[in-house]
mmCIF file of C-alpha atoms and ligand atoms in Angstrom:
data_model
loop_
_atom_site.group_PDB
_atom_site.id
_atom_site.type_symbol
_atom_site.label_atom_id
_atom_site.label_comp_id
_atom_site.label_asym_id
_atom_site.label_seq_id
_atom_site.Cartn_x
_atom_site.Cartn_y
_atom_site.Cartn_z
ATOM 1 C CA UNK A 179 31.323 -25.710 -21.512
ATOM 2 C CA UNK A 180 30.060 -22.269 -20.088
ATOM 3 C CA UNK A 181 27.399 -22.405 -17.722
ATOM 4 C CA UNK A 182 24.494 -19.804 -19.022
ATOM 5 C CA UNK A 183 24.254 -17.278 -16.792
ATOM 6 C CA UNK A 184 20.841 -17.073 -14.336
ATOM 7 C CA UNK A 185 17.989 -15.705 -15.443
ATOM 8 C CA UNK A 186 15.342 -13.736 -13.025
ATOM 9 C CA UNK A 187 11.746 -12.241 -13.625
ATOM 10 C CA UNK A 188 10.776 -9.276 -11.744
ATOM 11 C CA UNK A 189 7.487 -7.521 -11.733
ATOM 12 C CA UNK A 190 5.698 -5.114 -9.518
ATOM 13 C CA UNK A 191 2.059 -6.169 -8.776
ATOM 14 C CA UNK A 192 -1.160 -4.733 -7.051
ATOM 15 C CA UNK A 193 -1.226 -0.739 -6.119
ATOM 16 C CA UNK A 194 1.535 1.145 -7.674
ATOM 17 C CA UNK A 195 3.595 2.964 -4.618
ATOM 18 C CA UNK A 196 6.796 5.323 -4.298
ATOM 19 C CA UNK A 197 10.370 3.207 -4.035
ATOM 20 C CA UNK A 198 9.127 0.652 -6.451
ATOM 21 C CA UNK A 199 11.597 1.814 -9.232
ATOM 22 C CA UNK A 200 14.154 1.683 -5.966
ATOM 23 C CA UNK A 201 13.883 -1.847 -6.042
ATOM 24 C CA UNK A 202 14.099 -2.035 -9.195
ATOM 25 C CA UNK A 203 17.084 -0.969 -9.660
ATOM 26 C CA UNK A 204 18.886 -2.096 -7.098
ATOM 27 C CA UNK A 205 17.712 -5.463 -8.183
ATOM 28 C CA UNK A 206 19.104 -5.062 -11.516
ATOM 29 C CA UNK A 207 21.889 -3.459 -10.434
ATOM 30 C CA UNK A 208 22.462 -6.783 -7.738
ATOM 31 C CA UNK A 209 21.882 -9.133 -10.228
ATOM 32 C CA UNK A 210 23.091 -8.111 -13.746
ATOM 33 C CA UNK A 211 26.220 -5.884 -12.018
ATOM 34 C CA UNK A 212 27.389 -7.779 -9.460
ATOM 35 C CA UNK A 213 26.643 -11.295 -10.152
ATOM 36 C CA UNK A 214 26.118 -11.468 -13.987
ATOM 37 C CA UNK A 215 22.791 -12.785 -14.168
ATOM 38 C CA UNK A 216 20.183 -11.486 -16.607
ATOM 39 C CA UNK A 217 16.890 -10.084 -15.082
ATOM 40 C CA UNK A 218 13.833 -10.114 -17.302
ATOM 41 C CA UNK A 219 10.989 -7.295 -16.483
ATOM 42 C CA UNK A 220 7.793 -8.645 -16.452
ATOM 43 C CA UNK A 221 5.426 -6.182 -17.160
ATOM 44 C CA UNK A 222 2.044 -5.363 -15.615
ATOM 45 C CA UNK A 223 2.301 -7.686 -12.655
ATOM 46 C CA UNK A 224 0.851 -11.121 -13.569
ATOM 47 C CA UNK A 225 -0.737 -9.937 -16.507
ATOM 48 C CA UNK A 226 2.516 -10.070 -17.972
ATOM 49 C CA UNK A 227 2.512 -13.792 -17.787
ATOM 50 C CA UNK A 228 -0.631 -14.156 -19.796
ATOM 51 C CA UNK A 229 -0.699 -11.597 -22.553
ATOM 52 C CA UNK A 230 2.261 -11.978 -25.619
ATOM 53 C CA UNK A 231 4.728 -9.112 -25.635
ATOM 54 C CA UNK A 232 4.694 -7.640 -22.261
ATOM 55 C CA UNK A 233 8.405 -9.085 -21.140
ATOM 56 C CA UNK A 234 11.878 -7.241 -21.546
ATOM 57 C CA UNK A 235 15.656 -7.405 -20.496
ATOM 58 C CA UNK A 236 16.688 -5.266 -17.784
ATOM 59 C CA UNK A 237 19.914 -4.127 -17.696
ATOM 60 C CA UNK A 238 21.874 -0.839 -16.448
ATOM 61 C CA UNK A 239 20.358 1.138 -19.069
ATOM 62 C CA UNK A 240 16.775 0.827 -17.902
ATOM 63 C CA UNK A 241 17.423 1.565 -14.208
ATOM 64 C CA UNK A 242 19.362 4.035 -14.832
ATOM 65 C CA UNK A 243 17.630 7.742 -13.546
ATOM 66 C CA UNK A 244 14.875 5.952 -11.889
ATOM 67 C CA UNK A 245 15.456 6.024 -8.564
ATOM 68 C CA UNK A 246 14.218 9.213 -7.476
ATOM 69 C CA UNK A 247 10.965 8.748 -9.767
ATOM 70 C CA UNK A 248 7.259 7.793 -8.285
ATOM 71 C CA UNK A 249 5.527 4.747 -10.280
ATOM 72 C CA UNK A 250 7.059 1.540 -11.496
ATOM 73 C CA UNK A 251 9.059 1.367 -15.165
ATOM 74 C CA UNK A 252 7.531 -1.940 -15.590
ATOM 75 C CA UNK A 253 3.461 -1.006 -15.073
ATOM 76 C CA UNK A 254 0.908 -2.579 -12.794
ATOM 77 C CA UNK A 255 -2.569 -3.440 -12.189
ATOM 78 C CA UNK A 256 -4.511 -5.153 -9.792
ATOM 79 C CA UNK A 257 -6.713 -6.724 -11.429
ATOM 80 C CA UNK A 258 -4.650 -9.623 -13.077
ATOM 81 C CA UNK A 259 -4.253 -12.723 -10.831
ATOM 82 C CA UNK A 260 -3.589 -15.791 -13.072
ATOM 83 C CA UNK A 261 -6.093 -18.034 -10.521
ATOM 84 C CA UNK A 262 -8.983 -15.457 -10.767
ATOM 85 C CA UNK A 263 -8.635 -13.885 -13.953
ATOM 86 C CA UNK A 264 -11.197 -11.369 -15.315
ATOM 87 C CA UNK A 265 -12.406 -10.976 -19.329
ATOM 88 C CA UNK A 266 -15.225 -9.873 -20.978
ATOM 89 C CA UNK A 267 -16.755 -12.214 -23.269
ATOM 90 C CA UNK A 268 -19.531 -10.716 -25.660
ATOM 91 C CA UNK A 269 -20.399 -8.845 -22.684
ATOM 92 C CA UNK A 270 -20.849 -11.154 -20.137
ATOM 93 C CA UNK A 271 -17.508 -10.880 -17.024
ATOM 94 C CA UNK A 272 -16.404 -14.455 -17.143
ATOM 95 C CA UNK A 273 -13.492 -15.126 -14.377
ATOM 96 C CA UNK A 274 -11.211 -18.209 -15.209
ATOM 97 C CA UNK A 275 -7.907 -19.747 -13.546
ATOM 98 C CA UNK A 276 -5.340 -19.077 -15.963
ATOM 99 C CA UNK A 277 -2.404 -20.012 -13.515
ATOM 100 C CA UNK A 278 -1.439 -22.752 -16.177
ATOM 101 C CA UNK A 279 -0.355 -20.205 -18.885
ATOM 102 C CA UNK A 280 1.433 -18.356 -16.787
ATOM 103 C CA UNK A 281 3.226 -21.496 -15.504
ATOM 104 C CA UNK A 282 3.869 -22.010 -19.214
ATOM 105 C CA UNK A 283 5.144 -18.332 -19.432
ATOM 106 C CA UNK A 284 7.340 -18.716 -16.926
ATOM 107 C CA UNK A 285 8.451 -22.245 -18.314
ATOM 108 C CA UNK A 286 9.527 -20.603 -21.794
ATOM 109 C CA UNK A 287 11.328 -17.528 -20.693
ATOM 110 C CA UNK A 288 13.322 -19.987 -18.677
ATOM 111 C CA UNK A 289 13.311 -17.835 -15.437
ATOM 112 C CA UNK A 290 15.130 -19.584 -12.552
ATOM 113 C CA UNK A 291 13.486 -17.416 -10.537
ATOM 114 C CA UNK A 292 10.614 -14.341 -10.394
ATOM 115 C CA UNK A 293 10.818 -11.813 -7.525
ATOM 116 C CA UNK A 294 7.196 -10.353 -6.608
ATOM 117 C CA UNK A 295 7.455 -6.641 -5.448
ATOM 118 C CA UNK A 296 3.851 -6.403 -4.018
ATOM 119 C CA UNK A 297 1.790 -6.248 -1.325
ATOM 120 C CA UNK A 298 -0.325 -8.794 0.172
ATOM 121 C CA UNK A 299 -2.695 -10.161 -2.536
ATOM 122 C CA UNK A 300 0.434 -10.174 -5.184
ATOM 123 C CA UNK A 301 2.433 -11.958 -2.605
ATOM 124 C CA UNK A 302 -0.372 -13.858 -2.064
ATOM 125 C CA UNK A 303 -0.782 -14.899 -5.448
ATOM 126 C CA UNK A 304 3.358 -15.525 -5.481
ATOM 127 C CA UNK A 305 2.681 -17.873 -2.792
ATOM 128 C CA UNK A 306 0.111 -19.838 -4.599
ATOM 129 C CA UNK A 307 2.540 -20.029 -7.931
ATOM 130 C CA UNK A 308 5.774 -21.430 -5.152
ATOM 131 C CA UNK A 309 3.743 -23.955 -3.992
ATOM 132 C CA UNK A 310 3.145 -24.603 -7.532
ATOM 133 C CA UNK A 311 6.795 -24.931 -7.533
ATOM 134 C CA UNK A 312 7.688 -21.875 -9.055
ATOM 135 C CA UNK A 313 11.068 -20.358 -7.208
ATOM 136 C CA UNK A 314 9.638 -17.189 -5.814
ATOM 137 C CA UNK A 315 11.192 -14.343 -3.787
ATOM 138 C CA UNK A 316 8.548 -11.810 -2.496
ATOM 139 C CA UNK A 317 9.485 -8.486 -1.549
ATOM 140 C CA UNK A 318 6.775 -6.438 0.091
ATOM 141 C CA UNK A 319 5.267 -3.069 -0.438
ATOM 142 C CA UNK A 320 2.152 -0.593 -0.294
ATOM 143 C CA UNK A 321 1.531 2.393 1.592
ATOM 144 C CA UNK A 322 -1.031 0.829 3.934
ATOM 145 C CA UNK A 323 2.092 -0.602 5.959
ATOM 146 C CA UNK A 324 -0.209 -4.020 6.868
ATOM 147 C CA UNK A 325 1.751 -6.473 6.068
ATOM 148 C CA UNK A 326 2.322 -8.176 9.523
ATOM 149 C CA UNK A 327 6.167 -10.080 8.693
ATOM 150 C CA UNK A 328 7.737 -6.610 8.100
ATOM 151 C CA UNK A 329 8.145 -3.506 10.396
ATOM 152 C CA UNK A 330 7.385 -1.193 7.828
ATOM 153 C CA UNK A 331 7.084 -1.528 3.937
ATOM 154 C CA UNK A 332 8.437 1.000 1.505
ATOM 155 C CA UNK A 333 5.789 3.547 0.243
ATOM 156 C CA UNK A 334 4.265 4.446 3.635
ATOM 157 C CA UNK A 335 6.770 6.654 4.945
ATOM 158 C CA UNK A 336 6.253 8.644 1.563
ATOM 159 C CA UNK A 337 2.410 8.526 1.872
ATOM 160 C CA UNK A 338 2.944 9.963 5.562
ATOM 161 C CA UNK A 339 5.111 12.721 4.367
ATOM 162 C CA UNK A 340 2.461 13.542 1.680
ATOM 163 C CA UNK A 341 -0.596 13.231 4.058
ATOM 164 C CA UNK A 342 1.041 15.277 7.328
ATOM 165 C CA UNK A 343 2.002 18.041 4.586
ATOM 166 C CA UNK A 344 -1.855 18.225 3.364
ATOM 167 C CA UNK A 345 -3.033 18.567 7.528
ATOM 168 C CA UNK A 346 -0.145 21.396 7.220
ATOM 169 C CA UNK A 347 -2.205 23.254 4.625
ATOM 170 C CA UNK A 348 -5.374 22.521 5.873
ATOM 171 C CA UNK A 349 -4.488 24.103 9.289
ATOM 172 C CA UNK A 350 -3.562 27.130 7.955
ATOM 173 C CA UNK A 351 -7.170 27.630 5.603
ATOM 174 C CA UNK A 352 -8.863 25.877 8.793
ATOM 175 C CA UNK A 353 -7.359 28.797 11.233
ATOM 176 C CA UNK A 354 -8.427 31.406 8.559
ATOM 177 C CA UNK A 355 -11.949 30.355 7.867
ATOM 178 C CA UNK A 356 -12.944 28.560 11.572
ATOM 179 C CA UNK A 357 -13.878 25.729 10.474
ATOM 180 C CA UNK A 358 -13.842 22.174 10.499
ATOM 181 C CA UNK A 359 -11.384 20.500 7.826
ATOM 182 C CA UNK A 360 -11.562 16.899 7.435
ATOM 183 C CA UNK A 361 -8.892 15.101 5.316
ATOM 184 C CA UNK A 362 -9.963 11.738 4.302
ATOM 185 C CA UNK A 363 -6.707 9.234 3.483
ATOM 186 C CA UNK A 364 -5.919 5.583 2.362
ATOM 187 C CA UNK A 365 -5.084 2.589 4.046
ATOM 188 C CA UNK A 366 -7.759 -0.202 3.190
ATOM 189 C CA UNK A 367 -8.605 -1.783 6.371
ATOM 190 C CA UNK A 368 -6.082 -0.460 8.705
ATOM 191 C CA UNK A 369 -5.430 3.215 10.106
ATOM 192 C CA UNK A 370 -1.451 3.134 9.979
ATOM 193 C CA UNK A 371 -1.073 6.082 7.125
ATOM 194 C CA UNK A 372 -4.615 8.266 9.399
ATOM 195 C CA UNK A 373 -2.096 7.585 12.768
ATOM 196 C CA UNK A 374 1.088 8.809 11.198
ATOM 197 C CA UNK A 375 0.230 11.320 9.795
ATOM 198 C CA UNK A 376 -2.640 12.830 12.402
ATOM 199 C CA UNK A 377 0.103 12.841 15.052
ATOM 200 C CA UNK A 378 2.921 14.515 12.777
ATOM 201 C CA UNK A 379 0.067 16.920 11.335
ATOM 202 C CA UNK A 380 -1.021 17.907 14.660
ATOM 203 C CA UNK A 381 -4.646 16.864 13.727
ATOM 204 C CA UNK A 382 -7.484 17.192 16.611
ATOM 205 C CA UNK A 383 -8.819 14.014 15.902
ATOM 206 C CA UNK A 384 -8.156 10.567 14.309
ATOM 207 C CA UNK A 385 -10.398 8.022 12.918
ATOM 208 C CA UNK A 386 -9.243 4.822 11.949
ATOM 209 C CA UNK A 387 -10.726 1.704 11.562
ATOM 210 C CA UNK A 388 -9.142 -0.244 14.727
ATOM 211 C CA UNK A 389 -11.209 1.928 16.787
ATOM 212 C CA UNK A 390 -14.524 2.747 15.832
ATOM 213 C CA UNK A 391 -16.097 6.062 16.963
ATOM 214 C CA UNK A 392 -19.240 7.602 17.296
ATOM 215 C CA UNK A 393 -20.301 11.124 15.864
ATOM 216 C CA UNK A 394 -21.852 12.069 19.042
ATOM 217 C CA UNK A 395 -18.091 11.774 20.859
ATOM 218 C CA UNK A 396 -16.617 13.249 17.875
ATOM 219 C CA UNK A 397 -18.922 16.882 18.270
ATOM 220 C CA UNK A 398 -18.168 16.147 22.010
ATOM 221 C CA UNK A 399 -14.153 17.198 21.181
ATOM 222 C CA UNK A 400 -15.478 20.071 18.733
ATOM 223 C CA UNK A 401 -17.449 21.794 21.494
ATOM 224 C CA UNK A 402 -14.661 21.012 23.499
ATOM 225 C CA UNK A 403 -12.136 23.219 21.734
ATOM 226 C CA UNK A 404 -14.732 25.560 21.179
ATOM 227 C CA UNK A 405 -15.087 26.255 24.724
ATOM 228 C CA UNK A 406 -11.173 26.441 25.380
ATOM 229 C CA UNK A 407 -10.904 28.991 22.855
ATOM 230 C CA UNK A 408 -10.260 27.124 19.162
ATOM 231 C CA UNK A 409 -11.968 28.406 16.478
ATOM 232 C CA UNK A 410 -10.988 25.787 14.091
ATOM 233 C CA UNK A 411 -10.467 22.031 14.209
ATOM 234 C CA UNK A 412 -8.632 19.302 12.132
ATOM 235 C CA UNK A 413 -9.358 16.046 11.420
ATOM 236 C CA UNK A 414 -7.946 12.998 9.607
ATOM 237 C CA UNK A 415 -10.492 9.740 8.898
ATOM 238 C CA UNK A 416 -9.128 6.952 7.619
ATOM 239 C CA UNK A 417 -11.107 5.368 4.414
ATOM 240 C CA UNK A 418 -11.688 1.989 6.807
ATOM 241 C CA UNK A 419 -13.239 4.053 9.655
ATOM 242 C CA UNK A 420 -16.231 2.795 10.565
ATOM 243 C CA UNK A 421 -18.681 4.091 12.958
ATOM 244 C CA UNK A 422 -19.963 2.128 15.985
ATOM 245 C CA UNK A 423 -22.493 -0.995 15.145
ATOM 246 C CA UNK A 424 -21.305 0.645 11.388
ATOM 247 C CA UNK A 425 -19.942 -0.794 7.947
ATOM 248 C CA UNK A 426 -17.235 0.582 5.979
ATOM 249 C CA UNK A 427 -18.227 2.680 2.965
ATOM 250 C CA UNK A 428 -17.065 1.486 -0.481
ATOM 251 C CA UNK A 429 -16.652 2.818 -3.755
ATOM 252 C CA UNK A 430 -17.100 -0.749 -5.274
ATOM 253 C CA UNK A 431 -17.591 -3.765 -3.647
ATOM 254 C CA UNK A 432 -15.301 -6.743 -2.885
ATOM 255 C CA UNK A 433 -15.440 -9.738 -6.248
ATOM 256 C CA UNK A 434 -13.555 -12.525 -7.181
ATOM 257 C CA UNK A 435 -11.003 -10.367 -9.305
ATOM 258 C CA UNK A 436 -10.260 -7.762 -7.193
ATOM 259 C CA UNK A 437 -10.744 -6.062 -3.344
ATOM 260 C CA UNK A 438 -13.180 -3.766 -2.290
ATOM 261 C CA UNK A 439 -12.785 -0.065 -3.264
ATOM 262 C CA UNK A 440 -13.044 1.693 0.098
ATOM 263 C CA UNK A 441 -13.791 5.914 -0.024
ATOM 264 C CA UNK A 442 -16.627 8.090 1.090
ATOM 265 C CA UNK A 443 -16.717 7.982 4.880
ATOM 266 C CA UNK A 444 -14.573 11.056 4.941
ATOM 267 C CA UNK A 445 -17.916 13.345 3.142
ATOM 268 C CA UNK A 446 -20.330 11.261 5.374
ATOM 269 C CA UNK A 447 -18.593 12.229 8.603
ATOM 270 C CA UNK A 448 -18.503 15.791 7.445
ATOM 271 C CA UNK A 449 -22.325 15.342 6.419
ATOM 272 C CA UNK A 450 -23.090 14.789 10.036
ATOM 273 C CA UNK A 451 -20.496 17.022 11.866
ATOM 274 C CA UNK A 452 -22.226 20.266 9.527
ATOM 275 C CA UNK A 453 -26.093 18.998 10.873
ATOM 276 C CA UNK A 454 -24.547 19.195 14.551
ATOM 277 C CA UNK A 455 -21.642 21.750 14.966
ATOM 278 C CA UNK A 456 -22.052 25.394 14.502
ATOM 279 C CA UNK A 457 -18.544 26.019 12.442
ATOM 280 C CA UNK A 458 -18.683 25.428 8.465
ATOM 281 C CA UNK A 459 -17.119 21.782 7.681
ATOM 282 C CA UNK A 460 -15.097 20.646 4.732
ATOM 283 C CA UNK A 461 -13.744 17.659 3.426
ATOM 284 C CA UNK A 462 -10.812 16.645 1.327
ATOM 285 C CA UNK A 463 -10.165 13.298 -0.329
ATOM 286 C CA UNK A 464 -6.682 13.000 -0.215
ATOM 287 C CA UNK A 465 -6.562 10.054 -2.654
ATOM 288 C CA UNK A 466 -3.930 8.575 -4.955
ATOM 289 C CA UNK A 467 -1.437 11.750 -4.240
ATOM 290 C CA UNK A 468 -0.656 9.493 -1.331
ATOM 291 C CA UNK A 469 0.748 6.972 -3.815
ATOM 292 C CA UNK A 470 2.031 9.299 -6.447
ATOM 293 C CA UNK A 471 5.719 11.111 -6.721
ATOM 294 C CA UNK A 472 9.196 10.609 -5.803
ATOM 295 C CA UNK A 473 9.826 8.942 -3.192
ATOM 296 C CA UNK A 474 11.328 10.116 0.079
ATOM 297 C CA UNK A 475 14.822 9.165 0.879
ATOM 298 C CA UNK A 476 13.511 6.588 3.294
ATOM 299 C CA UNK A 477 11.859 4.699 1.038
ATOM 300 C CA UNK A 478 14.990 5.429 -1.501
ATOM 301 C CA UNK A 479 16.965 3.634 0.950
ATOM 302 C CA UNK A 480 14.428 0.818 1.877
ATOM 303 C CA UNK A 481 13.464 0.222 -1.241
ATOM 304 C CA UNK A 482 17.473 -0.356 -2.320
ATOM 305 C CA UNK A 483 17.747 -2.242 0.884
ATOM 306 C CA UNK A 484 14.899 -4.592 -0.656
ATOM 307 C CA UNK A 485 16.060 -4.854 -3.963
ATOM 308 C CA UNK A 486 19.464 -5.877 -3.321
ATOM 309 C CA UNK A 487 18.507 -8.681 -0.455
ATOM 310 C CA UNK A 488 15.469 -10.343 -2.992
ATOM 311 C CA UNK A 489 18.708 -10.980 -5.258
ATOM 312 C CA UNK A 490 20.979 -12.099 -2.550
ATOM 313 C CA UNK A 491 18.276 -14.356 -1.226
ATOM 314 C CA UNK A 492 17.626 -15.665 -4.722
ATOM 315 C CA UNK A 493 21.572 -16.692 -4.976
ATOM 316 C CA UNK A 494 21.456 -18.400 -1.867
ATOM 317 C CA UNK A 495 18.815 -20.451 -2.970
ATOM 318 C CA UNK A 496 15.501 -19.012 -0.826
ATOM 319 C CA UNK A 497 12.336 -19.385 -2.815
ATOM 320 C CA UNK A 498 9.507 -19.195 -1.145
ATOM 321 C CA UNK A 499 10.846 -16.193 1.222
ATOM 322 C CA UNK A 500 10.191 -12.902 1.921
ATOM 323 C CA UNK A 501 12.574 -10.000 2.417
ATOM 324 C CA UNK A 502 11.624 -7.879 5.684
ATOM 325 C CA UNK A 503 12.672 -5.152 7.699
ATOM 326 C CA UNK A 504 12.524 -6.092 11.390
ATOM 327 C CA UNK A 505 14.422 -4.268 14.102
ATOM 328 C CA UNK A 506 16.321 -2.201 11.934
ATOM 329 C CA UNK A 507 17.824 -5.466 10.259
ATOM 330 C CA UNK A 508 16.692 -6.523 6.295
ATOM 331 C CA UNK A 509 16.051 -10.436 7.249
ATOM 332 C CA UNK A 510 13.969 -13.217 5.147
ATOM 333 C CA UNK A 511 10.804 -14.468 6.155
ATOM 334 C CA UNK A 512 8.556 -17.504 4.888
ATOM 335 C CA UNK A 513 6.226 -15.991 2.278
ATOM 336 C CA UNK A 514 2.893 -18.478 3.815
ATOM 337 C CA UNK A 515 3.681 -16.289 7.408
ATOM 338 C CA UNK A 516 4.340 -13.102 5.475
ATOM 339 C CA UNK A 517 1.188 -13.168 3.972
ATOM 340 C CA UNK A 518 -0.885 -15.010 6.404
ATOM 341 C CA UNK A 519 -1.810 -12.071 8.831
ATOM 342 C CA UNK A 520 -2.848 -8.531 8.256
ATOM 343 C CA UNK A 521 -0.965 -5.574 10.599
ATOM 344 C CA UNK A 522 -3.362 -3.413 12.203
ATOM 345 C CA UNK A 523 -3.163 -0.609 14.788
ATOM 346 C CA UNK A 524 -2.735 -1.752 18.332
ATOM 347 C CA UNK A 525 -5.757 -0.113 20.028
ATOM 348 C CA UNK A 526 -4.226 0.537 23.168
ATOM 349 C CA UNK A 527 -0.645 0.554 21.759
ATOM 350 C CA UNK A 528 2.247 3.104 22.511
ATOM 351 C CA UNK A 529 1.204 5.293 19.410
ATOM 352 C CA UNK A 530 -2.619 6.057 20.576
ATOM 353 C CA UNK A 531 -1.899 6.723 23.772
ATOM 354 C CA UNK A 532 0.933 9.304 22.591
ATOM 355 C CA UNK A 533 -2.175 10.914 20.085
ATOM 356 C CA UNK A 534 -4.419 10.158 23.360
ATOM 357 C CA UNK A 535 -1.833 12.258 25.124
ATOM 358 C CA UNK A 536 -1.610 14.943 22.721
ATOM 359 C CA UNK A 537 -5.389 15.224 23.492
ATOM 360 C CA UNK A 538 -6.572 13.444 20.398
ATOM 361 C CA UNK A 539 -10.079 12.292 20.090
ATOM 362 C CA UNK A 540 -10.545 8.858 18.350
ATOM 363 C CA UNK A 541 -14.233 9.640 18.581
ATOM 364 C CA UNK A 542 -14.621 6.738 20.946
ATOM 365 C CA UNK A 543 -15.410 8.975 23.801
ATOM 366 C CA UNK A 544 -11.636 8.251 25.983
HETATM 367 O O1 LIG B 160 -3.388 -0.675 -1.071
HETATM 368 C C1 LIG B 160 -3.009 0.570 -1.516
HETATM 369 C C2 LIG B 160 -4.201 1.447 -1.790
HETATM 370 O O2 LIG B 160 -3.746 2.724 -2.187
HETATM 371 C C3 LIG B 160 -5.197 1.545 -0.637
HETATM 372 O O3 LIG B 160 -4.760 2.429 0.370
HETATM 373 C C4 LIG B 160 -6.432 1.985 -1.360
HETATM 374 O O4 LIG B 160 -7.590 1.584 -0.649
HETATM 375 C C5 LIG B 160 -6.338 1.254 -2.660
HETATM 376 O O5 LIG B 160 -4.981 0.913 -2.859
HETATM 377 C C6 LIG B 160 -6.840 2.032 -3.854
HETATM 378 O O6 LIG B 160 -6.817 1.206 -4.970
HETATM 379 P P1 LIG B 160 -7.085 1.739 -6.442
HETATM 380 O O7 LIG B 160 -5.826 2.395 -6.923
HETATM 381 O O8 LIG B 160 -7.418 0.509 -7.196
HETATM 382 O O9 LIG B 160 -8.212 2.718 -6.376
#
């Protein structure tokens, strides 16, 4: 008698980012090409678990061509977590744990095992479902790069390259006009993709949310150039800065279904800087650029890197582990530590004092 052959889910959850069809791929390719297993695309993250129709074979065919392209094949959404699931009822938002249908979805499509391409609240959410005993191998991603098990997850480096390119064309406008350009960018509650990218763009100052600043040390720097002959200055604020004593500004507010939507500080900053400094300010919301478009060839190759180690950790039996980068090495990590501990910016670590160096001002008056 023939053994069937495996059978794997795969979806992408939370955020879209660039290098998700990378893992995709390589996944397939992994699975279906070398080993013979079948691969089944869930679609929509977890969504696809709980609404009819949104499942399909992957095979060579429907990698094939995607690897330079932005976006995921198989859709996403954050908003679809089986245990807090959102509806509107005659309309009235009623949130129910659905986590047993999907348990049944995952039951009839008779997966032997779903990798999780997401970043922490979809691995989260595949942690919940392997404790529920589902055979789960998480593979992490978003262009915040805070997910604490893994040096660096695939999309940042992209959203880096994007965001040091936009200080690039802001200096040039900023030089022109002598003013103040501020370029607001992503990163929910850490300043990872504001450091990067400040530093590469040559940006004047940098607020993120690890160190909180005050406006008063922030004009301090302006003058400052001013006096040593700068016309112009350029800034980068990440969406989680907050000011001293302060609360970060949202779009929409954290619920049971989904996180908070962070945005704004960038204009408020520039509010105050125009009331205090004498140059004209400006302000540009970078926003989901960051997480459109190809990918760069890092994230290419990480992203392949990922794709093919989630299905060699699946054959060797792994659920319940995480595929990482750490010290140049792709290793496997418990998903409960992988998603236990948010990475954020070492205040005093080796990349501020380099922008500290470079005379940046973190508006915290050092
Ligand atoms: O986590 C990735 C991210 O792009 C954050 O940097 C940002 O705060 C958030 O997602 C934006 O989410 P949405 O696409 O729902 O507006």
């Amino acid at each position: 008698m023939t053994r069937r052959a495996a059978r794997l889910g795969i979806l992408t959850g939370g955020g879209d980012c660039p290098g998700l069809n990378a893992v995709l791929r390589a996944a397939v390719k992994a699975a279906v090409g070398d080993l013979g297993w079948e691969v089944v695309g869930i679609e929509d993250g977890f969504e696809g678990l709980l609404v009819p129709d949104k499942v399909r074979q992957l095979s060579h065919a429907e990698v094939r061509g995607i690897l330079p392209r932005g976006g995921t094949i198989l859709g996403t959404t954050n908003r679809g977590n089986p245990f807090a699931y959102k509806t509107v009822r005659e309309g009235q938002v009623v949130v129910e744990d659905r986590s047993a249908d999907a348990l049944r979805s995952i039951g009839e499509l008779g997966l032997d095992g779903l990798i999780v391409i997401g970043g922490d609240g979809s691995l989260k959410i595949g942690y919940e479902f392997s404790r529920l005993g589902v055979p789960v191998v998480g593979v992490p991603k978003t262009i915040d790069n805070d997910l604490s098990a893994t040096d660096v997850t695939f999309g940042f480096d992209t959203a880096v390259v994007t965001a040091t390119e936009a200080l690039d064309r802001l200096h040039t406008t900023a030089e022109s006009h002598h003013r103040v350009m501020i370029l607001e960018v992503m990163g929910r509650t850490v300043g990872w993709i504001a450091l990067h990218a400040g530093i590469a763009g040559g940006a004047d100052a940098i607020l993120i949310p690890e160190i909180p600043f005050s406006i008063q040390h922030i004009c301090d720097k302006l003058h400052d150039r001013v006096a040593h002959g700068a016309k112009f200055s350029i800034m980068v604020v990440a969406e989680g800065a907050t000011p001293i004593g302060g609360e970060m500004v949202m779009q929409e507010a954290l619920s049971r279904y989904r996180e908070a939507r962070l945005g704004g500080i960038g204009q408020r900053v520039g509010e105050e800087l125009a009331a205090r400094v004498a140059q004209e300010v400006r302000v540009t919301v970078l926003g989901h650029l960051q997480r459109g478009g190809s990918p760069t060839a890092f994230d290419r190759l990480l992203g392949t890197r990922f794709g093919a180690a989630a299905v060699r950790v699946a054959a060797a039996g792994g659920w319940g582990r995480m595929v990482a980068l750490q010290g140049g090495e792709i290793v496997d990590v418990a998903l409960e530590d992988a998603v236990g501990q948010l990475k954020s910016v070492p205040p005093n670590g080796e990349l501020v004092r380099t922008a500290r160096a470079m005379g940046v001002s973190f508006g915290d008056g050092r």
